Amino acid sequence: MPILLQVLDLGGTFVFAISGAMVAVRHRLDIFGVLVLAFAAGNAGGITRDLMIGAVPPAAIADLKYAGVSALAGLITFFWYPMTNRLRNDVLWLDAVGLAFFAVAGAQKALAHGIDPVMAALLGMVTGIGGGMLRDVLVSGIPTVLRADLYALAALAGAGVVVSAHLLHLSPMLAAVAGGGVCFALRFMAIRHGWHLPTSRPAPASGAPHHRHHDQDR
Amino acid sequence: MPILLQVLDLGGTFVFAISGAMVAVRHRLDIFGVLVLAFAAGNAGGITRDLMIGAVPPAAIADLKYAGVSALAGLITFFWYPMTNRLRNDVLWLDAVGLAFFAVAGAQKALAHGIDPVMAALLGMVTGIGGGMLRDVLVSGIPTVLRADLYALAALAGAGVVVSAHLLHLSPMLAAVAGGGVCFALRFMAIRHGWHLPTSRPAPASGAPHHRHHDQDR
Amino acid sequence: MPILLQVLDLGGTFVFAISGAMVAVRHRLDIFGVLVLAFAAGNAGGITRDLMIGAVPPAAIADLKYAGVSALAGLITFFWYPMTNRLRNDVLWLDAVGLAFFAVAGAQKALAHGIDPVMAALLGMVTGIGGGMLRDVLVSGIPTVLRADLYALAALAGAGVVVSAHLLHLSPMLAAVAGGGVCFALRFMAIRHGWHLPTSRPAPASGAPHHRHHDQDR
């Protein structure tokens, strides 16, 4: 079981480190900046989860494999960027796999630390979206994970399946497969069919929303 | 006393979750993005405080009421946005109430964990401004709490009153009322009368400051 | 040895607090916003390190000297901004000194907490670049520490020297001087001679990278 957890965690780290490195290359950071952003994107979700559940030092700090996997992903992306970029659509699927890995691993680790089941599902979601959020904040964008089709919801659904299976005393391996499958399937269908959740309608008078928010709360 | 603390903490969470959800709606996030930003804005200050004082897992993770209150605030804002928006001025007052709640709760919790009084006052301020800072960073703005009239100072003043009352062995309830009152009054007067603190004068030669800061430290 | 560590830590805090305050003044924050950004820039690196290694509450919270030094730096910058600004090139050197202080202090503190040597070097780097990253994120910029010439690499090199000296059982004082010297020298040469690391070549078709990243991962 700890082995399953670590495989999922490291797999998610690798995939998100690639996404972080790709964003860094696009913003013309040098090779070291690429490695830093790869590590940040690959590990911010897991580190946040570990700090929240009191697992200190976080796995990404205590265990060198996380830094190693992140560096590997960063170097691959840096040296073969045109190729990675051409595979961008495949990367989208890969990213959905990483999301599924992290959602499952996050929920299982939180449960193992005695966190309340509902909160464990939310922490699974945080593990899945944390890396992407930091990645986008560092390059000054609104996090795509807050906008992309069913992104955070898919992570929560997968983590929820893991938690439900835990409450039903099913095997962790089965829970991981089912939860990961649900997360991946939801995200896959959202990408393929453009599924998305409703947005609210801001009041008509509010004009250009992006340029006014600095003043809204003053 | 723990009950007083929790009421203040949850009240602050509700108010700031609404402010986070409103910003999310304005940026056209979907319903799930609205819920995530509501949780982030409502709980980032308290989570930061709890990590700093070693109260792990943070209350917002250990106790489902925080997530519940945040979700409620997010849903209300999402479904009745035009109404919430029309009440924007009232929301400003409400926000000042939330700031007062958080400043008081943050300082009292830090004191209860044996933090040095001066630092407890600063942690009260952090509790009050943390959620708004994360909210604005996530949508790529300069945090309004760093710009708005007397915002952070009001939080520090309220927290300072709580700490002073603690040093004088006054009742926590009295301290909460006095500290919260000071924070709210300062912020209220600042909004109503446009009170603000002085800014420094950058050197004339520095030109358009907003467009040059990327290069300043290179 | 703890005294050496604290002198380095407080020196780094002072220097980075000045850099945070200068950015705040340029963005026309009021005096309180300047103080908040001074504290954030001066202490985010050290707080992150302390949370990662489980040193809770972080030194910057447990010990008032950090807040005091940050406030002093903020006030000096606020009231003498034109002068500080005219000394900007000197500030660049000063910033390199702060980076060296933090890289050394971060690595030594991590080692003292039993962190794996390789990770201790990485935490030294994080201590050095964390404050500048938060500073730039708060004012909506891409962190200069991710772009500036050899910035993060210099921090890692300095921290690596400290860790190597530790493994060779050399004196901590000698390690600090050597590691700090390496970090400062690398950064100094990079500034003076425009040394920089290679960047990757994004695929030609990718057009204007800065305007497309919101959509990349959807």
XYZ file of C-alpha atoms in Angstrom:
654
model
C 0.000 0.000 0.000
C 2.698 2.602 0.780
C 4.311 1.433 -2.448
C 1.109 2.044 -4.412
C 0.870 5.474 -2.820
C 4.429 6.370 -3.737
C 4.136 5.166 -7.321
C 1.030 7.305 -7.786
C 2.642 10.282 -6.084
C 5.838 10.068 -8.144
C 3.893 9.516 -11.359
C 1.836 12.631 -10.706
C 4.998 14.543 -9.857
C 6.626 13.570 -13.136
C 3.663 14.611 -15.261
C 3.106 17.936 -13.535
C 6.824 18.690 -13.535
C 6.680 18.384 -17.336
C 3.756 20.797 -17.487
C 5.644 23.247 -15.267
C 8.761 22.967 -17.383
C 6.783 23.545 -20.587
C 5.279 26.743 -19.206
C 8.769 27.857 -18.113
C 10.213 27.245 -21.576
C 7.380 29.216 -23.168
C 8.213 32.135 -20.898
C 11.873 31.837 -21.925
C 13.248 31.030 -18.504
C 16.767 29.637 -18.508
C 17.469 25.988 -17.778
C 17.625 26.568 -14.048
C 14.348 28.462 -14.012
C 12.870 25.543 -15.929
C 14.058 23.124 -13.249
C 12.695 25.308 -10.451
C 9.281 25.599 -12.081
C 9.283 21.856 -12.798
C 9.863 21.160 -9.118
C 7.257 23.726 -8.041
C 4.552 22.406 -10.362
C 5.344 18.793 -9.588
C 5.443 19.085 -5.828
C 3.394 22.053 -4.594
C 0.203 20.000 -4.365
C 1.801 17.214 -2.366
C 3.728 19.598 -0.122
C 0.554 21.559 0.649
C -1.260 18.325 1.495
C 1.573 17.169 3.747
C 1.749 20.480 5.607
C -2.037 20.391 6.117
C -2.087 16.883 7.551
C 1.017 17.424 9.655
C 3.252 15.033 7.694
C 6.452 17.027 8.250
C 8.901 17.136 6.624
C 6.799 16.686 3.478
C 7.555 13.652 1.334
C 8.919 15.891 -1.421
C 11.546 17.186 1.020
C 12.278 14.023 3.001
C 12.624 11.787 -0.055
C 15.059 12.679 -2.816
C 13.117 10.715 -5.432
C 10.666 13.590 -5.820
C 13.399 16.096 -6.644
C 15.037 13.551 -8.939
C 11.867 12.813 -10.871
C 11.163 16.553 -11.178
C 14.671 17.276 -12.459
C 14.406 14.469 -14.982
C 11.110 15.829 -16.279
C 12.566 19.327 -16.446
C 15.638 18.236 -18.389
C 13.622 16.163 -20.865
C 11.327 19.094 -21.509
C 14.173 21.563 -21.823
C 16.214 19.572 -24.323
C 13.364 18.184 -26.369
C 10.913 21.046 -26.120
C 9.881 21.175 -29.806
C 9.040 17.480 -29.588
C 7.201 17.777 -26.268
C 5.333 20.729 -27.680
C 4.282 18.820 -30.794
C 2.894 16.191 -28.474
C 0.869 18.828 -26.706
C -2.428 17.038 -27.138
C -0.889 13.890 -25.762
C 0.374 15.968 -22.886
C -3.207 16.928 -22.152
C -4.067 13.261 -21.694
C -0.905 12.753 -19.709
C -1.899 15.668 -17.522
C -5.257 14.002 -16.883
C -3.379 10.868 -15.815
C -1.255 12.930 -13.440
C -4.365 14.549 -12.012
C -5.881 11.111 -11.394
C -2.689 9.862 -9.719
C -2.483 12.867 -7.411
C -6.170 12.893 -6.513
C -5.997 9.242 -5.455
C -2.659 9.532 -3.668
C -3.734 12.710 -1.862
C -6.962 11.200 -0.577
C -5.280 7.967 0.534
C -2.485 9.740 2.372
C -4.954 12.027 4.141
C -7.054 9.021 5.207
C -3.921 7.270 6.446
C -3.263 10.291 8.669
C -6.719 10.095 10.215
C -8.222 13.109 8.454
C -12.026 13.266 8.313
C -13.279 11.532 5.099
C -14.933 14.575 3.530
C -11.822 16.640 4.147
C -9.638 13.801 2.838
C -11.500 14.038 -0.472
C -10.939 17.795 -0.555
C -7.246 17.279 0.196
C -7.086 14.830 -2.707
C -8.393 17.626 -4.901
C -5.865 20.085 -3.439
C -3.045 17.640 -4.147
C -4.230 17.443 -7.746
C -4.651 21.136 -8.433
C -2.017 22.703 -6.140
C 0.934 22.256 -8.485
C -0.862 23.723 -11.474
C -2.049 26.677 -9.420
C 1.450 27.586 -8.227
C 2.827 27.094 -11.751
C 0.370 29.606 -13.210
C 0.653 32.093 -10.357
C 4.436 32.146 -10.794
C 4.096 33.172 -14.418
C 1.324 35.650 -13.606
C -1.626 33.838 -15.066
C -5.014 33.048 -13.625
C -4.634 29.350 -12.791
C -6.023 27.253 -15.640
C -7.098 24.701 -13.067
C -9.688 27.240 -11.947
C -10.963 27.651 -15.502
C -10.357 24.417 -17.374
C -13.259 22.099 -18.065
C -14.160 20.038 -15.005
C -10.537 20.066 -13.891
C -10.913 20.514 -10.146
C -14.239 18.675 -10.131
C -12.686 15.613 -11.763
C -10.017 15.577 -9.064
C -12.626 15.851 -6.322
C -14.759 13.095 -7.856
C -11.797 10.721 -8.052
C -10.757 11.507 -4.495
C -14.369 11.051 -3.391
C -14.466 7.547 -4.855
C -11.288 6.659 -2.963
C -12.768 7.920 0.288
C -16.071 6.110 -0.274
C -14.249 2.878 -0.979
C -12.285 3.382 2.224
C -15.502 3.827 4.208
C -16.824 0.596 2.652
C -13.599 -1.192 3.641
C -12.745 -2.048 0.049
C -9.140 -2.731 -0.922
C -6.968 0.389 -1.386
C -5.777 -0.950 -4.738
C -9.347 -1.298 -5.993
C -10.145 2.158 -4.627
C -7.171 3.614 -6.446
C -8.141 2.082 -9.768
C -11.773 3.121 -9.462
C -11.024 6.637 -8.215
C -8.299 7.220 -10.755
C -10.559 5.911 -13.494
C -13.391 8.229 -12.548
C -11.102 11.246 -12.420
C -9.472 10.461 -15.745
C -12.762 9.632 -17.476
C -14.425 12.837 -16.337
C -11.519 14.987 -17.455
C -11.158 13.043 -20.713
C -14.818 13.500 -21.598
C -14.684 17.173 -20.634
C -11.735 17.763 -22.971
C -13.158 15.709 -25.826
C -16.727 16.968 -25.674
C -16.124 20.425 -24.242
C -18.127 19.629 -21.148
C -18.135 22.464 -18.680
C -19.967 23.681 -15.643
C -22.243 26.734 -15.693
C -20.858 30.175 -14.924
C -22.814 32.862 -13.147
C -24.061 35.940 -14.992
C -22.428 39.075 -13.636
C -24.698 42.099 -13.532
C -24.816 43.799 -16.968
C -23.600 47.112 -15.580
C -20.322 45.639 -14.401
C -18.621 46.275 -17.744
C -15.166 44.858 -18.427
C -14.608 42.635 -15.439
C -10.919 42.028 -15.945
C -9.895 45.614 -15.721
C -11.879 46.656 -12.708
C -11.140 44.143 -10.055
C -8.356 46.159 -8.479
C -10.904 48.666 -7.288
C -13.779 46.438 -6.383
C -13.038 45.955 -2.738
C -11.741 49.342 -1.844
C -13.913 31.138 25.079
C -13.141 28.481 22.423
C -16.766 28.997 21.361
C -16.250 32.747 21.011
C -13.108 32.061 18.987
C -14.886 29.683 16.660
C -17.857 31.960 16.098
C -15.499 34.789 15.137
C -13.419 32.513 12.932
C -16.423 31.073 11.103
C -18.021 34.499 10.719
C -14.852 35.833 9.147
C -14.644 32.777 6.909
C -18.191 33.311 5.644
C -17.645 36.954 4.794
C -14.330 36.451 3.047
C -15.641 33.417 1.191
C -18.319 35.702 -0.254
C -15.675 38.201 -1.353
C -13.661 35.405 -2.961
C -16.722 34.055 -4.754
C -17.627 37.513 -6.055
C -14.181 37.966 -7.555
C -14.435 34.499 -9.113
C -17.808 35.276 -10.696
C -16.442 38.528 -12.101
C -13.641 36.555 -13.717
C -16.201 34.145 -15.187
C -14.990 31.057 -13.382
C -17.422 28.165 -13.398
C -19.343 27.151 -10.282
C -16.564 24.899 -9.091
C -13.926 27.561 -9.550
C -16.186 29.859 -7.540
C -16.308 27.331 -4.706
C -12.538 26.870 -4.762
C -11.878 30.606 -4.639
C -14.487 30.993 -1.883
C -12.656 28.401 0.197
C -9.264 29.934 -0.553
C -10.314 33.474 0.356
C -12.217 32.347 3.437
C -9.549 30.123 4.890
C -6.073 31.118 3.694
C -5.587 33.594 6.538
C -6.566 31.117 9.229
C -4.589 28.274 7.679
C -1.473 30.450 7.459
C -1.875 31.427 11.108
C -2.341 27.807 12.177
C 0.724 26.621 10.240
C 2.780 29.424 11.802
C 1.782 28.625 15.378
C 2.057 24.882 14.872
C -1.671 24.147 15.207
C -1.671 21.224 12.769
C -3.867 20.140 11.120
C -5.250 23.679 10.731
C -8.786 24.254 11.995
C -10.011 24.734 8.411
C -8.865 21.190 7.616
C -9.665 19.431 10.894
C -13.166 20.870 11.194
C -15.664 20.482 8.374
C -17.643 23.544 9.437
C -15.123 25.803 7.688
C -15.535 24.058 4.340
C -19.305 24.013 4.835
C -19.533 27.708 5.589
C -17.283 28.494 2.604
C -19.384 26.353 0.258
C -22.568 27.991 1.495
C -21.123 31.455 0.866
C -19.932 30.368 -2.583
C -23.311 28.964 -3.595
C -25.228 32.010 -2.360
C -22.923 34.294 -4.316
C -23.059 32.146 -7.442
C -26.836 31.904 -7.636
C -27.666 35.396 -6.509
C -24.733 37.278 -7.943
C -26.639 40.242 -9.408
C -28.201 40.775 -6.004
C -24.946 40.382 -4.095
C -23.347 42.758 -6.554
C -26.061 45.382 -6.091
C -25.331 45.167 -2.384
C -21.690 45.851 -3.052
C -21.463 48.768 -0.692
C -23.034 46.699 2.039
C -20.484 44.024 1.230
C -17.762 46.552 1.986
C -19.160 46.971 5.495
C -19.572 43.228 5.801
C -15.953 42.825 4.732
C -14.899 45.205 7.501
C -16.837 43.016 9.954
C -15.040 39.931 8.651
C -11.711 41.686 9.022
C -12.529 42.539 12.635
C -13.600 38.949 13.376
C -10.429 37.485 11.905
C -8.066 39.996 13.511
C -9.507 39.226 16.941
C -9.689 35.460 16.437
C -6.177 35.335 15.008
C -4.635 37.233 17.903
C -6.498 35.202 20.536
C -5.566 31.865 19.006
C -1.914 32.880 18.739
C -1.909 33.984 22.393
C -3.530 30.689 23.384
C -0.617 28.903 21.696
C 1.923 30.851 23.719
C 3.155 33.119 20.924
C 4.933 36.310 21.963
C 2.364 39.153 22.333
C 3.805 41.426 19.643
C 3.914 38.546 17.191
C 0.393 37.487 18.209
C -0.836 40.908 17.114
C 0.976 40.521 13.786
C -0.542 37.066 13.351
C -3.978 38.572 13.970
C -3.260 40.926 11.077
C -2.064 38.038 8.900
C -5.251 36.110 9.658
C -7.253 39.128 8.562
C -5.416 39.911 5.339
C -4.213 36.455 4.225
C -7.425 35.362 2.531
C -7.794 38.556 0.540
C -4.170 38.383 -0.549
C -4.482 34.834 -1.901
C -7.785 35.731 -3.576
C -6.199 38.588 -5.492
C -2.991 36.746 -6.329
C -5.018 33.879 -7.817
C -6.740 36.236 -10.226
C -3.495 38.071 -10.983
C -4.135 41.313 -9.194
C -2.011 43.259 -6.773
C -3.715 42.456 -3.468
C -6.203 45.204 -2.609
C -5.394 44.583 1.043
C -1.985 46.096 0.332
C -3.564 49.176 -1.232
C -6.947 49.723 0.385
C -7.370 52.477 2.927
C -6.042 51.467 6.337
C -6.971 47.839 5.639
C -4.006 46.019 7.131
C -3.461 48.724 9.733
C -7.042 48.357 11.006
C -6.482 44.632 11.398
C -3.246 45.197 13.291
C -4.849 47.806 15.550
C -7.712 45.467 16.455
C -5.345 42.592 17.106
C -3.150 44.910 19.158
C -6.086 45.812 21.414
C -6.788 42.104 21.976
C -3.187 41.468 22.914
C -3.030 44.501 25.228
C -6.202 43.369 26.984
C -4.660 39.939 27.399
C -1.552 41.433 28.997
C -3.818 43.392 31.376
C -5.670 40.175 32.263
C -8.992 41.523 31.036
C -11.734 39.124 29.957
C -11.298 37.627 26.452
C -14.887 38.564 25.612
C -14.266 42.192 26.503
C -11.019 42.097 24.552
C -12.816 40.708 21.512
C -15.488 43.393 21.585
C -12.976 46.209 22.065
C -10.498 44.899 19.489
C -13.156 44.122 16.928
C -14.711 47.541 17.511
C -11.428 49.338 16.966
C -10.702 47.408 13.776
C -14.168 47.972 12.346
C -14.269 51.641 13.320
C -10.898 52.385 11.752
C -11.795 50.665 8.509
C -15.289 52.230 8.513
C -13.903 55.736 8.916
C -11.242 55.095 6.291
C -13.871 54.023 3.746
C -16.292 56.803 4.611
C -13.825 59.647 4.812
C -11.178 58.369 2.437
C -8.565 58.220 5.155
C -5.309 56.856 3.958
C -1.683 56.638 4.944
C 1.065 58.543 3.147
C 2.899 56.990 0.218
C 6.539 57.603 -0.551
C 7.627 59.711 -3.493
C 9.581 57.628 -5.992
C 12.433 59.469 -7.644
C 11.184 61.552 -10.612
C 13.474 59.797 -13.039
C 11.950 56.408 -12.399
C 9.279 56.912 -15.073
C 6.441 54.451 -15.401
C 6.942 52.301 -12.342
C 4.493 49.574 -13.274
C 6.222 48.615 -16.450
C 9.745 48.488 -15.242
C 9.766 46.338 -12.179
C 10.572 43.154 -14.072
C 14.010 44.491 -14.777
C 14.776 46.277 -11.556
C 16.549 43.514 -9.770
C 18.434 41.966 -12.603
C 27.268 28.328 15.590
C 23.639 29.264 16.318
C 24.914 32.841 16.579
C 26.547 32.635 13.150
C 23.304 31.220 11.764
C 21.222 33.997 13.235
C 23.531 36.770 12.083
C 23.369 35.408 8.520
C 19.608 34.947 8.707
C 18.966 38.441 10.032
C 21.388 39.986 7.544
C 19.585 38.305 4.681
C 16.246 39.407 6.113
C 17.371 43.031 6.250
C 18.605 43.087 2.673
C 15.569 41.382 1.188
C 13.211 43.507 3.268
C 14.782 46.536 1.587
C 14.215 45.013 -1.843
C 10.583 44.277 -0.940
C 10.054 47.795 0.349
C 11.571 49.297 -2.800
C 9.184 47.339 -5.007
C 6.284 48.424 -2.776
C 7.245 52.098 -3.054
C 7.486 51.796 -6.832
C 3.949 50.417 -6.884
C 2.817 53.337 -4.714
C 1.709 51.293 -1.741
C 1.188 53.295 1.438
C 3.626 53.070 4.344
C 1.852 50.083 5.844
C 1.820 48.210 2.571
C 5.532 48.929 2.332
C 6.083 47.392 5.769
C 4.005 44.318 4.894
C 5.903 43.733 1.656
C 9.213 44.296 3.461
C 8.297 41.587 5.960
C 7.056 39.243 3.230
C 10.176 39.607 1.081
C 12.521 39.408 4.046
C 10.990 36.372 5.691
C 9.116 34.202 3.166
C 12.214 32.204 2.289
C 13.098 31.454 5.891
C 9.495 30.698 6.872
C 9.129 28.279 3.958
C 12.348 26.535 4.968
C 11.240 26.280 8.602
C 7.824 24.863 7.674
C 9.497 22.292 5.411
C 11.931 21.070 8.044
C 9.347 21.106 10.810
C 10.905 23.970 12.783
C 7.594 25.340 14.078
C 6.888 28.091 14.921
C 9.286 29.472 12.288
C 12.120 31.649 13.545
C 10.544 34.701 11.910
C 7.447 34.184 14.090
C 9.056 32.953 17.301
C 11.716 35.654 17.401
C 10.768 39.321 17.255
C 14.143 40.351 15.869
C 13.056 39.304 12.359
C 10.000 41.554 12.397
C 12.071 44.351 13.896
C 14.783 44.136 11.277
C 12.156 44.011 8.508
C 10.335 47.053 9.879
C 13.603 48.969 10.148
C 14.447 48.170 6.528
C 10.938 49.150 5.430
C 11.055 52.506 7.241
C 14.508 53.384 5.930
C 13.398 52.629 2.387
C 10.136 54.520 2.756
C 11.632 57.722 4.119
C 14.781 57.767 2.034
C 13.503 56.197 -1.151
C 15.096 58.634 -3.633
C 18.428 57.955 -1.990
C 17.975 54.196 -1.845
C 16.917 54.314 -5.454
C 19.979 56.272 -6.511
C 22.022 53.565 -4.858
C 20.245 50.957 -6.945
C 23.386 49.434 -8.347
C 24.790 49.152 -4.858
C 21.540 47.500 -3.868
C 22.185 44.851 -6.494
C 25.447 43.987 -4.764
C 23.735 44.154 -1.416
C 21.090 41.783 -2.749
C 23.822 39.355 -3.765
C 25.153 39.521 -0.218
C 21.676 38.773 1.147
C 21.354 35.841 -1.225
C 24.675 34.455 0.003
C 23.650 34.897 3.658
C 20.327 33.121 3.143
C 21.731 30.284 1.049
C 24.297 29.510 3.744
C 21.911 29.927 6.676
C 19.219 27.853 4.973
C 21.537 24.940 4.232
C 23.042 24.962 7.723
C 19.672 25.057 9.469
C 18.361 22.208 7.316
C 21.463 20.128 8.102
C 21.027 20.872 11.801
C 17.505 19.434 11.545
C 18.777 16.190 10.040
C 17.594 16.808 6.483
C 19.300 14.772 3.751
C 22.360 16.688 2.422
C 21.157 17.056 -1.173
C 17.793 18.331 0.027
C 19.541 20.637 2.515
C 21.312 22.295 -0.401
C 17.994 22.702 -2.219
C 16.444 24.193 0.930
C 19.325 26.658 1.091
C 18.378 27.731 -2.407
C 14.693 27.982 -1.441
C 15.617 30.163 1.542
C 17.508 32.439 -0.811
C 14.917 32.790 -3.539
C 11.631 32.416 -1.589
C 11.376 36.004 -0.424
C 12.004 37.466 -3.865
C 9.463 35.109 -5.398
C 6.679 36.120 -3.003
C 7.616 39.802 -3.423
C 7.188 39.620 -7.194
C 4.073 37.447 -7.114
C 2.396 39.947 -4.787
C 2.924 42.749 -7.281
C 1.923 40.529 -10.193
C 5.263 40.045 -11.841
C 7.012 36.931 -13.006
C 9.595 36.442 -10.255
C 12.881 38.006 -11.303
C 14.640 35.250 -9.367
C 13.409 32.859 -12.057
C 14.855 35.060 -14.810
C 17.832 36.921 -13.399
C 21.318 35.825 -14.357
C 22.422 32.783 -12.370
C 20.334 33.926 -9.406
C 18.921 30.621 -8.195
C 21.972 28.709 -9.381
C 24.296 30.927 -7.348
C 22.183 30.224 -4.261
C 22.274 26.486 -4.912
C 26.032 26.530 -5.497
C 26.652 28.346 -2.224
C 24.373 26.010 -0.313
C 26.056 23.051 -1.989
C 29.451 24.190 -0.738
C 28.070 24.418 2.806
C 26.648 20.905 2.587
C 29.870 19.485 1.119
C 31.905 21.089 3.885
C 29.517 19.557 6.417
C 29.985 16.109 4.909
C 33.759 16.622 5.123
C 33.406 17.619 8.809
C 34.906 21.049 8.203
C 34.106 23.896 10.577
C 30.679 25.534 10.036
C 32.320 28.963 10.051
C 34.687 27.968 7.259
C 31.779 26.414 5.377
C 29.787 29.620 5.713
C 32.613 31.784 4.403
C 33.355 29.471 1.487
C 29.692 28.893 0.558
C 28.769 32.541 0.894
C 31.815 33.494 -1.139
C 30.941 31.120 -3.955
C 27.350 32.333 -4.086
C 28.322 36.006 -4.069
C 31.110 35.537 -6.606
C 28.888 33.676 -9.062
C 26.137 36.263 -8.835
C 28.650 39.118 -8.986
C 30.262 37.772 -12.143
C 26.865 37.097 -13.704
C 25.770 40.696 -13.133
C 29.063 42.206 -14.228
C 29.655 40.071 -17.298
C 26.072 39.247 -18.205
C 26.639 35.563 -17.674
C 23.513 33.560 -18.143
C 22.377 30.025 -18.687
C 20.954 28.795 -21.988
C 17.236 28.958 -22.668
C 15.361 26.391 -24.711
C 14.070 27.222 -28.177
C 10.265 27.047 -28.219
C 8.824 25.698 -31.451
C 8.639 28.477 -34.078
C 4.881 28.086 -34.495
C 4.182 28.958 -30.890
C 3.961 32.694 -31.654
C 3.596 35.153 -28.793
C 4.093 32.968 -25.772
C 3.000 35.466 -23.144
C -0.482 35.842 -24.468
C -1.353 32.233 -24.971
C -0.526 30.471 -21.782
C -4.034 30.772 -20.365
C -5.254 28.360 -22.986
C -2.366 25.966 -23.172
C -3.566 23.396 -20.731
C -7.239 23.408 -21.465
